[in-house]
PDB file of C-alpha atoms in Angstrom:
ATOM      1  CA  MET A   1       0.000   0.000   0.000  1.00 49.00           C
ATOM      2  CA  ARG A   2       2.843   2.399   0.818  1.00 54.00           C
ATOM      3  CA  GLY A   3       4.270   2.231  -2.668  1.00 56.00           C
ATOM      4  CA  ILE A   4       1.007   2.735  -4.540  1.00 81.00           C
ATOM      5  CA  PHE A   5      -0.974   5.088  -2.269  1.00 93.00           C
ATOM      6  CA  ASP A   6      -2.202   8.129  -4.198  1.00 97.00           C
ATOM      7  CA  VAL A   7      -3.854  10.941  -2.227  1.00 97.00           C
ATOM      8  CA  ALA A   8      -6.010  12.127  -5.143  1.00 97.00           C
ATOM      9  CA  GLN A   9      -7.334   8.628  -5.755  1.00 97.00           C
ATOM     10  CA  ALA A  10      -7.919   8.011  -2.055  1.00 97.00           C
ATOM     11  CA  LEU A  11      -9.998  11.198  -1.892  1.00 97.00           C
ATOM     12  CA  ASP A  12     -11.827  10.576  -5.153  1.00 95.00           C
ATOM     13  CA  GLY A  13     -15.277  12.079  -4.783  1.00 93.00           C
ATOM     14  CA  GLY A  14     -14.166  14.537  -2.103  1.00 94.00           C
ATOM     15  CA  VAL A  15     -14.653  14.633   1.642  1.00 95.00           C
ATOM     16  CA  SER A  16     -18.403  14.385   2.014  1.00 94.00           C
ATOM     17  CA  ASP A  17     -18.604  13.946   5.793  1.00 96.00           C
ATOM     18  CA  ARG A  18     -16.628  13.284   8.973  1.00 97.00           C
ATOM     19  CA  ASP A  19     -16.485   9.531   8.491  1.00 97.00           C
ATOM     20  CA  ARG A  20     -14.966  10.031   5.055  1.00 97.00           C
ATOM     21  CA  ALA A  21     -12.355  12.403   6.514  1.00 98.00           C
ATOM     22  CA  TRP A  22     -11.347  10.051   9.305  1.00 97.00           C
ATOM     23  CA  THR A  23     -11.212   7.048   6.944  1.00 97.00           C
ATOM     24  CA  PHE A  24      -8.847   8.940   4.666  1.00 98.00           C
ATOM     25  CA  ILE A  25      -6.617  10.018   7.557  1.00 97.00           C
ATOM     26  CA  ARG A  26      -6.350   6.403   8.744  1.00 97.00           C
ATOM     27  CA  SER A  27      -5.377   5.250   5.257  1.00 96.00           C
ATOM     28  CA  PHE A  28      -2.913   8.084   4.784  1.00 97.00           C
ATOM     29  CA  ALA A  29      -1.252   7.452   8.144  1.00 96.00           C
ATOM     30  CA  ALA A  30      -0.764   3.779   7.320  1.00 95.00           C
ATOM     31  CA  ALA A  31       0.664   4.565   3.876  1.00 94.00           C
ATOM     32  CA  TRP A  32       2.974   7.469   4.779  1.00 91.00           C
ATOM     33  CA  GLY A  33       3.935   6.588   8.333  1.00 88.00           C
ATOM     34  CA  GLU A  34       2.603   4.176  10.900  1.00 91.00           C
ATOM     35  CA  PRO A  35      -0.982   2.911  11.233  1.00 94.00           C
ATOM     36  CA  LEU A  36      -3.159   4.631  13.790  1.00 93.00           C
ATOM     37  CA  VAL A  37      -3.931   2.612  16.905  1.00 87.00           C
ATOM     38  CA  GLU A  38      -7.180   3.901  18.352  1.00 75.00           C
ATOM     39  CA  GLY A  39      -7.489   4.257  22.102  1.00 69.00           C
ATOM     40  CA  VAL A  40      -3.742   4.678  22.616  1.00 67.00           C
ATOM     41  CA  GLY A  41      -2.826   7.849  24.488  1.00 70.00           C
ATOM     42  CA  SER A  42      -6.412   9.019  24.882  1.00 79.00           C
ATOM     43  CA  LEU A  43      -6.874  12.764  25.364  1.00 92.00           C
ATOM     44  CA  THR A  44     -10.399  12.472  26.773  1.00 91.00           C
ATOM     45  CA  ALA A  45      -9.466  13.819  30.204  1.00 93.00           C
ATOM     46  CA  GLU A  46      -7.378  16.634  28.725  1.00 95.00           C
ATOM     47  CA  LEU A  47     -10.248  17.673  26.452  1.00 96.00           C
ATOM     48  CA  ALA A  48     -12.671  17.713  29.395  1.00 96.00           C
ATOM     49  CA  ARG A  49     -10.298  19.958  31.357  1.00 96.00           C
ATOM     50  CA  ALA A  50      -9.887  22.240  28.359  1.00 97.00           C
ATOM     51  CA  GLU A  51     -13.657  22.582  28.007  1.00 97.00           C
ATOM     52  CA  ALA A  52     -13.951  23.429  31.693  1.00 97.00           C
ATOM     53  CA  THR A  53     -11.214  26.064  31.407  1.00 96.00           C
ATOM     54  CA  LEU A  54     -12.619  27.562  28.215  1.00 96.00           C
ATOM     55  CA  GLY A  55     -16.206  27.469  29.476  1.00 95.00           C
ATOM     56  CA  CYS A  56     -17.555  25.900  26.296  1.00 95.00           C
ATOM     57  CA  SER A  57     -18.095  22.496  24.712  1.00 96.00           C
ATOM     58  CA  LEU A  58     -16.024  21.450  21.718  1.00 97.00           C
ATOM     59  CA  PRO A  59     -17.736  20.320  18.518  1.00 98.00           C
ATOM     60  CA  ALA A  60     -17.961  16.589  17.907  1.00 97.00           C
ATOM     61  CA  ALA A  61     -15.508  16.838  15.005  1.00 98.00           C
ATOM     62  CA  LEU A  62     -12.789  18.280  17.252  1.00 97.00           C
ATOM     63  CA  HIS A  63     -13.329  15.572  19.860  1.00 96.00           C
ATOM     64  CA  GLU A  64     -13.038  12.963  17.120  1.00 96.00           C
ATOM     65  CA  VAL A  65      -9.874  14.315  15.524  1.00 96.00           C
ATOM     66  CA  TYR A  66      -8.100  14.581  18.890  1.00 96.00           C
ATOM     67  CA  ALA A  67      -9.093  10.989  19.619  1.00 94.00           C
ATOM     68  CA  LEU A  68      -7.833   9.912  16.202  1.00 95.00           C
ATOM     69  CA  VAL A  69      -4.519  11.780  15.790  1.00 95.00           C
ATOM     70  CA  GLY A  70      -4.081  14.008  18.832  1.00 94.00           C
ATOM     71  CA  THR A  71      -1.175  11.909  20.128  1.00 93.00           C
ATOM     72  CA  ARG A  72       0.526  11.529  16.742  1.00 93.00           C
ATOM     73  CA  PRO A  73       2.887  14.527  16.349  1.00 93.00           C
ATOM     74  CA  ASP A  74       4.160  13.125  13.036  1.00 92.00           C
ATOM     75  CA  LEU A  75       0.688  13.794  11.611  1.00 94.00           C
ATOM     76  CA  VAL A  76      -0.308  17.016  13.370  1.00 96.00           C
ATOM     77  CA  ALA A  77       2.714  18.826  14.822  1.00 95.00           C
ATOM     78  CA  ASN A  78       5.541  19.325  12.329  1.00 93.00           C
ATOM     79  CA  GLN A  79       4.994  22.878  11.065  1.00 93.00           C
ATOM     80  CA  ASP A  80       1.679  24.528  12.031  1.00 96.00           C
ATOM     81  CA  PRO A  81       0.423  22.205  14.744  1.00 96.00           C
ATOM     82  CA  LEU A  82      -2.879  21.092  16.117  1.00 98.00           C
ATOM     83  CA  LEU A  83      -2.697  22.627  19.588  1.00 97.00           C
ATOM     84  CA  PRO A  84      -2.642  20.350  22.619  1.00 96.00           C
ATOM     85  CA  PRO A  85      -5.986  20.664  24.438  1.00 97.00           C
ATOM     86  CA  HIS A  86      -4.520  22.771  27.251  1.00 96.00           C
ATOM     87  CA  GLU A  87      -3.157  25.292  24.702  1.00 97.00           C
ATOM     88  CA  MET A  88      -6.467  25.988  22.960  1.00 98.00           C
ATOM     89  CA  PHE A  89      -7.710  29.512  23.597  1.00 97.00           C
ATOM     90  CA  VAL A  90     -10.387  32.005  22.578  1.00 97.00           C
ATOM     91  CA  HIS A  91      -9.349  34.867  20.308  1.00 95.00           C
ATOM     92  CA  ASP A  92     -11.543  37.893  20.945  1.00 93.00           C
ATOM     93  CA  GLU A  93     -11.987  39.005  17.315  1.00 90.00           C
ATOM     94  CA  CYS A  94     -15.035  38.094  15.178  1.00 90.00           C
ATOM     95  CA  GLY A  95     -17.166  37.769  18.290  1.00 92.00           C
ATOM     96  CA  GLY A  96     -14.813  35.133  19.691  1.00 96.00           C
ATOM     97  CA  VAL A  97     -12.963  32.331  17.902  1.00 97.00           C
ATOM     98  CA  LEU A  98     -11.921  29.083  19.562  1.00 98.00           C
ATOM     99  CA  VAL A  99      -8.369  28.509  18.278  1.00 98.00           C
ATOM    100  CA  PHE A 100      -7.229  24.892  17.835  1.00 98.00           C
ATOM    101  CA  ARG A 101      -4.276  25.278  15.446  1.00 98.00           C
ATOM    102  CA  SER A 102      -1.389  27.750  15.257  1.00 97.00           C
ATOM    103  CA  GLU A 103       1.296  28.715  12.748  1.00 94.00           C
ATOM    104  CA  ASN A 104       4.650  27.655  14.179  1.00 91.00           C
ATOM    105  CA  GLN A 105       5.708  31.213  15.111  1.00 91.00           C
ATOM    106  CA  GLY A 106       2.246  32.395  16.095  1.00 90.00           C
ATOM    107  CA  CYS A 107       1.784  34.371  12.871  1.00 92.00           C
ATOM    108  CA  ALA A 108      -1.615  32.807  12.098  1.00 94.00           C
ATOM    109  CA  PHE A 109      -4.348  30.831  13.825  1.00 97.00           C
ATOM    110  CA  TRP A 110      -7.151  28.488  12.799  1.00 98.00           C
ATOM    111  CA  GLY A 111     -10.378  28.281  14.748  1.00 98.00           C
ATOM    112  CA  VAL A 112     -14.152  28.073  15.026  1.00 98.00           C
ATOM    113  CA  ARG A 113     -16.463  30.942  15.927  1.00 98.00           C
ATOM    114  CA  LEU A 114     -17.956  30.567  19.378  1.00 97.00           C
ATOM    115  CA  THR A 115     -21.376  31.022  17.810  1.00 97.00           C
ATOM    116  CA  ASP A 116     -20.776  27.896  15.680  1.00 98.00           C
ATOM    117  CA  LEU A 117     -19.699  25.580  18.490  1.00 98.00           C
ATOM    118  CA  ASP A 118     -23.157  24.015  18.686  1.00 97.00           C
ATOM    119  CA  GLN A 119     -22.593  22.459  15.246  1.00 98.00           C
ATOM    120  CA  GLU A 120     -21.064  18.984  15.077  1.00 98.00           C
ATOM    121  CA  ASP A 121     -18.712  19.897  12.208  1.00 98.00           C
ATOM    122  CA  PRO A 122     -18.642  23.708  11.986  1.00 98.00           C
ATOM    123  CA  PRO A 123     -16.822  26.017   9.538  1.00 98.00           C
ATOM    124  CA  VAL A 124     -13.190  26.979  10.191  1.00 98.00           C
ATOM    125  CA  LEU A 125     -11.617  30.433   9.898  1.00 97.00           C
ATOM    126  CA  VAL A 126      -7.950  31.325   9.489  1.00 96.00           C
ATOM    127  CA  GLN A 127      -6.380  34.537  10.721  1.00 93.00           C
ATOM    128  CA  ALA A 128      -4.530  35.684   7.613  1.00 81.00           C
ATOM    129  CA  ARG A 129      -2.459  38.848   7.286  1.00 79.00           C
ATOM    130  CA  HIS A 130      -5.561  40.690   6.099  1.00 79.00           C
ATOM    131  CA  GLY A 131      -7.778  39.484   8.958  1.00 87.00           C
ATOM    132  CA  TRP A 132      -9.934  36.461   9.727  1.00 94.00           C
ATOM    133  CA  VAL A 133     -11.220  34.791   6.562  1.00 94.00           C
ATOM    134  CA  PRO A 134     -13.111  31.564   5.788  1.00 95.00           C
ATOM    135  CA  PHE A 135     -10.750  28.583   5.516  1.00 96.00           C
ATOM    136  CA  MET A 136     -12.840  25.407   5.159  1.00 97.00           C
ATOM    137  CA  ASP A 137     -16.553  24.860   5.592  1.00 97.00           C
ATOM    138  CA  ARG A 138     -16.061  21.961   8.038  1.00 98.00           C
ATOM    139  CA  VAL A 139     -13.599  21.073  10.807  1.00 98.00           C
ATOM    140  CA  SER A 140     -13.187  17.565   9.405  1.00 98.00           C
ATOM    141  CA  LEU A 141     -12.185  18.952   6.012  1.00 98.00           C
ATOM    142  CA  ALA A 142      -9.715  21.345   7.667  1.00 98.00           C
ATOM    143  CA  CYS A 143      -8.216  18.370   9.510  1.00 98.00           C
ATOM    144  CA  VAL A 144      -7.591  16.526   6.248  1.00 98.00           C
ATOM    145  CA  GLU A 145      -5.676  19.602   5.077  1.00 98.00           C
ATOM    146  CA  LEU A 146      -3.825  19.782   8.395  1.00 98.00           C
ATOM    147  CA  VAL A 147      -2.623  16.182   8.138  1.00 97.00           C
ATOM    148  CA  LEU A 148      -1.497  16.661   4.530  1.00 97.00           C
ATOM    149  CA  SER A 149       0.365  19.878   5.333  1.00 96.00           C
ATOM    150  CA  GLU A 150       2.033  18.455   8.431  1.00 96.00           C
ATOM    151  CA  ALA A 151       3.116  15.352   6.495  1.00 94.00           C
ATOM    152  CA  LEU A 152       4.459  17.568   3.709  1.00 95.00           C
ATOM    153  CA  PHE A 153       6.828  19.372   6.082  1.00 92.00           C
ATOM    154  CA  GLY A 154       7.510  16.533   8.486  1.00 85.00           C
ATOM    155  CA  GLY A 155       9.659  13.462   8.693  1.00 71.00           C
ATOM    156  CA  GLU A 156      12.976  13.193   6.910  1.00 73.00           C
ATOM    157  CA  ALA A 157      14.209  16.488   5.436  1.00 72.00           C
ATOM    158  CA  GLN A 158      15.713  14.786   2.383  1.00 86.00           C
ATOM    159  CA  LEU A 159      12.223  13.831   1.221  1.00 93.00           C
ATOM    160  CA  TYR A 160      11.022  17.473   0.902  1.00 94.00           C
ATOM    161  CA  ASN A 161      11.806  20.273  -1.515  1.00 95.00           C
ATOM    162  CA  ALA A 162      10.308  23.552  -2.757  1.00 95.00           C
ATOM    163  CA  CYS A 163      10.647  25.980  -5.628  1.00 94.00           C
ATOM    164  CA  GLU A 164       9.176  29.220  -6.868  1.00 92.00           C
ATOM    165  CA  LEU A 165       7.320  28.479 -10.094  1.00 90.00           C
ATOM    166  CA  PRO A 166       8.171  30.591 -13.150  1.00 86.00           C
ATOM    167  CA  VAL A 167       5.520  31.331 -15.768  1.00 84.00           C
ATOM    168  CA  ASP A 168       6.556  28.470 -18.034  1.00 85.00           C
ATOM    169  CA  LEU A 169       6.036  25.886 -15.287  1.00 89.00           C
ATOM    170  CA  LEU A 170       2.658  27.041 -13.918  1.00 87.00           C
ATOM    171  CA  ARG A 171       0.722  24.704 -16.233  1.00 89.00           C
ATOM    172  CA  LYS A 172       3.081  21.773 -15.834  1.00 92.00           C
ATOM    173  CA  VAL A 173       1.898  20.765 -12.366  1.00 94.00           C
ATOM    174  CA  PRO A 174      -1.776  20.091 -13.284  1.00 95.00           C
ATOM    175  CA  GLU A 175      -0.634  18.534 -16.573  1.00 96.00           C
ATOM    176  CA  GLN A 176       1.644  16.006 -14.880  1.00 96.00           C
ATOM    177  CA  PHE A 177      -0.108  15.341 -11.575  1.00 97.00           C
ATOM    178  CA  GLN A 178      -3.707  14.703 -10.529  1.00 98.00           C
ATOM    179  CA  GLN A 179      -5.412  17.458  -8.548  1.00 97.00           C
ATOM    180  CA  VAL A 180      -6.577  16.365  -5.098  1.00 98.00           C
ATOM    181  CA  PRO A 181     -10.343  17.017  -4.729  1.00 97.00           C
ATOM    182  CA  LEU A 182     -10.157  19.560  -1.930  1.00 97.00           C
ATOM    183  CA  PRO A 183     -11.771  22.999  -2.231  1.00 96.00           C
ATOM    184  CA  ASP A 184      -9.565  26.005  -2.965  1.00 95.00           C
ATOM    185  CA  TYR A 185      -8.597  27.743   0.251  1.00 95.00           C
ATOM    186  CA  PRO A 186      -6.491  30.739   1.326  1.00 92.00           C
ATOM    187  CA  MET A 187      -2.904  30.684   2.498  1.00 91.00           C
ATOM    188  CA  TRP A 188      -2.491  32.750   5.664  1.00 90.00           C
ATOM    189  CA  THR A 189       0.416  34.679   4.146  1.00 87.00           C
ATOM    190  CA  GLY A 190      -1.889  36.776   1.975  1.00 82.00           C
ATOM    191  CA  PRO A 191      -4.175  36.932  -1.076  1.00 80.00           C
ATOM    192  CA  GLU A 192      -1.236  36.641  -3.483  1.00 78.00           C
ATOM    193  CA  ASP A 193      -0.951  32.986  -2.415  1.00 82.00           C
ATOM    194  CA  PHE A 194      -4.600  32.184  -3.176  1.00 88.00           C
ATOM    195  CA  PRO A 195      -5.697  29.588  -3.932  1.00 93.00           C
ATOM    196  CA  VAL A 196      -3.841  26.680  -2.351  1.00 95.00           C
ATOM    197  CA  ARG A 197      -4.210  23.486  -4.365  1.00 96.00           C
ATOM    198  CA  TRP A 198      -2.928  19.950  -3.867  1.00 98.00           C
ATOM    199  CA  PHE A 199      -1.720  17.461  -6.471  1.00 98.00           C
ATOM    200  CA  SER A 200      -0.476  13.901  -6.224  1.00 98.00           C
ATOM    201  CA  ALA A 201       0.695  10.700  -7.833  1.00 97.00           C
ATOM    202  CA  PRO A 202       1.476   7.380  -6.145  1.00 96.00           C
ATOM    203  CA  GLY A 203       4.061   8.143  -3.452  1.00 95.00           C
ATOM    204  CA  LYS A 204       4.157  11.838  -4.374  1.00 96.00           C
ATOM    205  CA  LEU A 205       2.502  14.856  -2.728  1.00 97.00           C
ATOM    206  CA  LEU A 206       2.545  18.447  -4.017  1.00 97.00           C
ATOM    207  CA  ARG A 207       1.065  21.702  -2.701  1.00 97.00           C
ATOM    208  CA  GLN A 208       0.901  24.800  -4.909  1.00 95.00           C
ATOM    209  CA  ASP A 209       0.420  28.120  -3.097  1.00 94.00           C
ATOM    210  CA  GLY A 210      -1.078  30.547  -5.611  1.00 90.00           C
ATOM    211  CA  LEU A 211      -1.592  30.392  -9.370  1.00 87.00           C
ATOM    212  CA  ASP A 212       0.300  33.472 -10.540  1.00 82.00           C
ATOM    213  CA  VAL A 213       3.958  34.245 -11.067  1.00 78.00           C
ATOM    214  CA  HIS A 214       5.979  33.732  -7.875  1.00 77.00           C
ATOM    215  CA  SER A 215       3.660  31.009  -6.562  1.00 89.00           C
ATOM    216  CA  TRP A 216       5.460  28.354  -4.549  1.00 93.00           C
ATOM    217  CA  LEU A 217       5.421  24.610  -5.025  1.00 95.00           C
ATOM    218  CA  HIS A 218       6.120  22.399  -2.001  1.00 96.00           C
ATOM    219  CA  VAL A 219       6.698  18.714  -2.690  1.00 96.00           C
ATOM    220  CA  ARG A 220       7.336  15.516  -0.793  1.00 96.00           C
ATOM    221  CA  GLY A 221       8.119  11.982  -1.871  1.00 95.00           C
ATOM    222  CA  ARG A 222       7.350   8.820   0.012  1.00 92.00           C
ATOM    223  CA  THR A 223      10.927   7.825  -0.894  1.00 92.00           C
ATOM    224  CA  ARG A 224      13.918   9.714  -2.269  1.00 92.00           C
ATOM    225  CA  THR A 225      13.227   8.150  -5.661  1.00 94.00           C
ATOM    226  CA  ASP A 226       9.699   9.617  -5.552  1.00 95.00           C
ATOM    227  CA  LEU A 227      11.062  13.065  -4.678  1.00 95.00           C
ATOM    228  CA  ASP A 228      13.697  12.928  -7.415  1.00 95.00           C
ATOM    229  CA  ALA A 229      10.979  12.014  -9.916  1.00 96.00           C
ATOM    230  CA  ILE A 230       8.890  15.071  -8.949  1.00 96.00           C
ATOM    231  CA  CYS A 231      11.866  17.405  -9.275  1.00 94.00           C
ATOM    232  CA  ALA A 232      12.801  15.935 -12.644  1.00 94.00           C
ATOM    233  CA  THR A 233       9.232  16.378 -13.899  1.00 95.00           C
ATOM    234  CA  ILE A 234       9.032  19.997 -12.711  1.00 94.00           C
ATOM    235  CA  PRO A 235      12.479  21.418 -13.628  1.00 91.00           C
ATOM    236  CA  GLY A 236      12.332  24.418 -11.296  1.00 89.00           C
ATOM    237  CA  ARG A 237      15.014  26.129  -9.238  1.00 90.00           C
ATOM    238  CA  TRP A 238      14.720  23.762  -6.320  1.00 93.00           C
ATOM    239  CA  SER A 239      15.757  25.145  -2.981  1.00 91.00           C
ATOM    240  CA  LEU A 240      17.260  22.093  -1.328  1.00 82.00           C
ATOM    241  CA  GLY A 241      20.007  19.817  -2.430  1.00 58.00           C
ATOM    242  CA  TYR A 242      19.884  19.678  -6.230  1.00 51.00           C
ATOM    243  CA  ALA A 243      22.993  20.364  -8.277  1.00 39.00           C
ATOM    244  CA  ASP A 244      20.975  21.689 -11.219  1.00 43.00           C
ATOM    245  CA  SER A 245      19.448  24.466  -9.083  1.00 39.00           C
ATOM    246  CA  LEU A 246      20.650  27.855 -10.251  1.00 37.00           C
ATOM    247  CA  SER A 247      20.636  29.225  -6.746  1.00 40.00           C
ATOM    248  CA  SER A 248      19.453  28.463  -3.250  1.00 43.00           C
ATOM    249  CA  GLU A 249      16.105  30.158  -2.760  1.00 47.00           C
ATOM    250  CA  PRO A 250      14.795  31.020   0.729  1.00 51.00           C
ATOM    251  CA  LEU A 251      11.654  29.145   1.720  1.00 51.00           C
ATOM    252  CA  PRO A 252       8.490  31.275   2.172  1.00 52.00           C
ATOM    253  CA  PHE A 253       7.864  30.519   5.849  1.00 52.00           C
TER     254      PHE A 253
END
């Protein structure tokens, strides 16, 4: 399964509900890391204490994702982590937002409006540089994105690379790789990086931030061979470890 797993195929038809999201995350974890073992390292008590401290009940989808991956830092805590229950807090803008994820330097936050906490799988906002904006229309969908992004930047460094896409390569990504059926969503860095889109092939994962000149492509291979194949297919100025790069470009985070 590890050698043939393709994110776009696994998500064929989209993420229609919470069960679909959690099923995908289980499959992805088994293919790109280690299988999830449910009931290990339960955060039930920590979540109850967090609710008591915050003075509000968490949506069912948040309870479920913490139970599923809350104790798996390889899936949720490499770059912009899912906060441990005791670190969740309420941001006072937008009438109050319960924050459950943070950019690694505190430059952005993801959360749910307090007024939406009565929903089982409520919409998620992100605090971008131009203010709070809609991110995903369901927590479960946002958690699929979280796991993909954290896997992209996690694990062994030699399996990741990035480049700034010139005009002549903008069309090459969707021509060579299958688009993952997730909705377009904003990058917290600003509107110039909208939309964020994912692409894949077996053993290969790509995230494109923005569609215009100077958009960035982040890529990860399940193996070094997979990564080398991506970088050969998209002959950009790769930032990390390729002799054919014209220069070493700084990463945009």
